[in-house]
CSV table of C-alpha atoms in Angstrom, one decimal:
chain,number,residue,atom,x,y,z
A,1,UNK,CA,206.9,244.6,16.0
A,2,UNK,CA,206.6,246.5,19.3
A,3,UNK,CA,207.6,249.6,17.2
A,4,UNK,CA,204.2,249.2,15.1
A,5,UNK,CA,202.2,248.3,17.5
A,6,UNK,CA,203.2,251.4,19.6
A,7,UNK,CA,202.4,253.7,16.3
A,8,UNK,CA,198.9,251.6,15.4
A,9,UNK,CA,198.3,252.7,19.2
A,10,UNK,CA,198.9,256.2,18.4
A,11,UNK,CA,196.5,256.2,15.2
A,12,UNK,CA,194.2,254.9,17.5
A,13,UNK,CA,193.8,257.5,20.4
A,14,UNK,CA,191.4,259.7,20.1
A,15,UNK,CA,192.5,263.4,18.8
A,16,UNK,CA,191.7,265.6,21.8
A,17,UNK,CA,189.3,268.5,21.2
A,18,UNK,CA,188.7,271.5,22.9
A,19,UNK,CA,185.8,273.4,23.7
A,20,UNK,CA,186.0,277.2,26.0
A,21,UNK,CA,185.5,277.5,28.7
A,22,UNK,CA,185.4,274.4,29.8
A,23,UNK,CA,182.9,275.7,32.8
A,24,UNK,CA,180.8,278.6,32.7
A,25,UNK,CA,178.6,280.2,36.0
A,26,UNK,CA,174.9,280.5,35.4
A,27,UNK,CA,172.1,282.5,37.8
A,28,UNK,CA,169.0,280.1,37.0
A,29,UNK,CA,165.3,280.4,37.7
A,30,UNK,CA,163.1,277.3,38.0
A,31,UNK,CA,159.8,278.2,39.3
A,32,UNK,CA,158.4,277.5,42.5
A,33,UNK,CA,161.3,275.1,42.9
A,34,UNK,CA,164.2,277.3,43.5
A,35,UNK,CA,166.8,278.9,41.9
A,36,UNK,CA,170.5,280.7,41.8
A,37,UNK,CA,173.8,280.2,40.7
A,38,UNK,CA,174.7,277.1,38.8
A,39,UNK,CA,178.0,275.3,37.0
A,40,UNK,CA,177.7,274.3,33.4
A,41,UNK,CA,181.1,271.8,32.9
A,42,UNK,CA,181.4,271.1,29.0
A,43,UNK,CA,183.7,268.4,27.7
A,44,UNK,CA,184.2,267.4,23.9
A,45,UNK,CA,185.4,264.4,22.5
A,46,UNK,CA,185.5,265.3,18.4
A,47,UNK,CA,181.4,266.0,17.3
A,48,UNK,CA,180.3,264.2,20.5
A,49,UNK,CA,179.8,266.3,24.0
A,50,UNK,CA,178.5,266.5,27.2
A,51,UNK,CA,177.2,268.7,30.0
A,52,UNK,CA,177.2,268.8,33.8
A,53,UNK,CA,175.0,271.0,35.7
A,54,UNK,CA,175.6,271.7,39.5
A,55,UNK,CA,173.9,273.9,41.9
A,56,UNK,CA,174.1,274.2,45.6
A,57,UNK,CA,171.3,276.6,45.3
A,58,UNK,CA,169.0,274.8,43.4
A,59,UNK,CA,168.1,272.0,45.6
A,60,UNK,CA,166.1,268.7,44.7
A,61,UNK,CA,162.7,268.7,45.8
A,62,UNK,CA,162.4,265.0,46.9
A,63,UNK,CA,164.7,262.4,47.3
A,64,UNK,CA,166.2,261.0,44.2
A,65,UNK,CA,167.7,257.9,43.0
A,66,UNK,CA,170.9,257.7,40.9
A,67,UNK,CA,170.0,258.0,37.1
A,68,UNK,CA,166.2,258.4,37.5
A,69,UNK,CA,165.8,262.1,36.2
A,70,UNK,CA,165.5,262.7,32.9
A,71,UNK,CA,167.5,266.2,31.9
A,72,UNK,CA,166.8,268.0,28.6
A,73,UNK,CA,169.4,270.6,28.6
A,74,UNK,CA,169.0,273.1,25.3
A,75,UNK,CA,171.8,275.8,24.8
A,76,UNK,CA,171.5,278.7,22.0
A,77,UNK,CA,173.7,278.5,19.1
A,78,UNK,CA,175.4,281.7,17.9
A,79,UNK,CA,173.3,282.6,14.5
A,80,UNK,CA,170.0,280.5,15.2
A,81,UNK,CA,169.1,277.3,16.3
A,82,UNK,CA,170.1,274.8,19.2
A,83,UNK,CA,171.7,272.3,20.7
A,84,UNK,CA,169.9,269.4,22.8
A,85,UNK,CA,171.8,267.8,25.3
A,86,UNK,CA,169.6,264.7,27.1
A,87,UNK,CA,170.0,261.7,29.3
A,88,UNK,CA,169.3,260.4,32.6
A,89,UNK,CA,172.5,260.7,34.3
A,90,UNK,CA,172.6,261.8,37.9
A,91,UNK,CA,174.0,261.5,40.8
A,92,UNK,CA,171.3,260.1,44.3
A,93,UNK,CA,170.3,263.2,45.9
A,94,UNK,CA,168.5,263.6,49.5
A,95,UNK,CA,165.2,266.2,49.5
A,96,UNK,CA,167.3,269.5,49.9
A,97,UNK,CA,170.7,268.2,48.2
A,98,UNK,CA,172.1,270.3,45.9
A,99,UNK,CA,170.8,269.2,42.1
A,100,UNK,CA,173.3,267.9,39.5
A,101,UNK,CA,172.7,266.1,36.5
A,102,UNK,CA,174.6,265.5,33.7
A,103,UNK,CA,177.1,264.1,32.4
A,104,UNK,CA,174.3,264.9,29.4
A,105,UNK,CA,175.3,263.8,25.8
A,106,UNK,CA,174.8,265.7,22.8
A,107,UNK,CA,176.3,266.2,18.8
A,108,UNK,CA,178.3,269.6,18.2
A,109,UNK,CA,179.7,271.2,14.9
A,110,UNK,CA,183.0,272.2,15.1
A,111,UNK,CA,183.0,275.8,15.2
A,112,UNK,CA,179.8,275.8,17.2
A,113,UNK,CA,178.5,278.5,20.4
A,114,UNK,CA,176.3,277.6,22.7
A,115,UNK,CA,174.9,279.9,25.5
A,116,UNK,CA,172.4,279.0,28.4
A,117,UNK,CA,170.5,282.3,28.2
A,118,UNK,CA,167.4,281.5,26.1
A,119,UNK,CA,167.5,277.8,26.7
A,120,UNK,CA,166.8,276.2,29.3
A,121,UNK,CA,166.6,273.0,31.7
A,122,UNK,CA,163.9,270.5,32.1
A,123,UNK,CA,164.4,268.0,34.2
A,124,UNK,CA,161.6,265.0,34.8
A,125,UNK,CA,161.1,263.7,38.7
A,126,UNK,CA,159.0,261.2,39.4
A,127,UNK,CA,156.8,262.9,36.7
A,128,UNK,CA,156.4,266.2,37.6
A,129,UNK,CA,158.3,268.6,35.2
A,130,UNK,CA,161.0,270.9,36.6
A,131,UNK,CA,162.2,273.8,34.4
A,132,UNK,CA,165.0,276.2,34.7
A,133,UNK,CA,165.9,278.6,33.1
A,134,UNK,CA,169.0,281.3,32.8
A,135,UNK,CA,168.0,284.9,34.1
A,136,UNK,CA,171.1,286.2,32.2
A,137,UNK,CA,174.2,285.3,30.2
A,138,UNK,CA,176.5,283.3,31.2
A,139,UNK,CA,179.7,284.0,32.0
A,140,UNK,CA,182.6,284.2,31.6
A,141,UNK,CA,181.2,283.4,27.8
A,142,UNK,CA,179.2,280.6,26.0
A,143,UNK,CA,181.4,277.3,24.9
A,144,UNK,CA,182.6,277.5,22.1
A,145,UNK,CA,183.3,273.8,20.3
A,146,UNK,CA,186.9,273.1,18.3
């Protein structure tokens, strides 16, 4: 009995998926609000995926409360197209902390490349609109989804 129950908990588990890099460095413009290098941090769970962006150079331009910003993260797909990655997941941030949101969901094709540069961030505080976007590729490559 302990013997199937130990393989039904194998069938179970999740198969792990990988996308590459799992981070990739950004230099990001966003208006009169700042800008610099940023961290995109990918994870992928089988079609499902998120994104994490972090910047100690972009800074938040009023104090924040935990999961009040809502992110719309767009990435490029190799051969046309995109990929939307949106929530409202985010970390409380003093005016002048350094801006992360994420972790951001979104749907992925196995297969799939996704680059910042041509996409961009928009990011909703307290109702005024906040957009970033890349000022180059990023490196060391775009994510590529297993």
């Amino acid at each position: 009995m302990a013997g199937a129950l130990a393989v039904t908990g194998l069938t179970l588990a999740p198969t792990a998926a990988a996308v590459t890099p799992q981070s990739a460095t950004i230099n990001a413009s966003c208006g009169i609000f700042g800008g610099g290098t940023a961290t995109l941090t990918a994870t992928q769970s089988g079609g499902s995926a998120t994104m994490t962006l972090t910047s100690s150079a972009i800074t938040a331009p009023v104090p924040v409360a935990q999961d009040s910003i809502a992110s719309t993260l767009t990435l490029v797909r190799a051969g046309g197209g995109s990929v939307v990655f949106s929530g409202t997941r985010n970390p409380a941030m003093n005016t002048g902390a350094p801006v992360s949101v994420g972790p951001l969901p979104g749907t992925v094709a196995s297969g799939d490349s996704l680059e910042a540069y041509g996409g961009s961030l928009k990011m909703v505080i307290f109702g005024v609109t906040v957009t970033c976007k890349a000022t180059a590729p990023q490196a060391p490559g775009p994510f590529v989804f297993d």
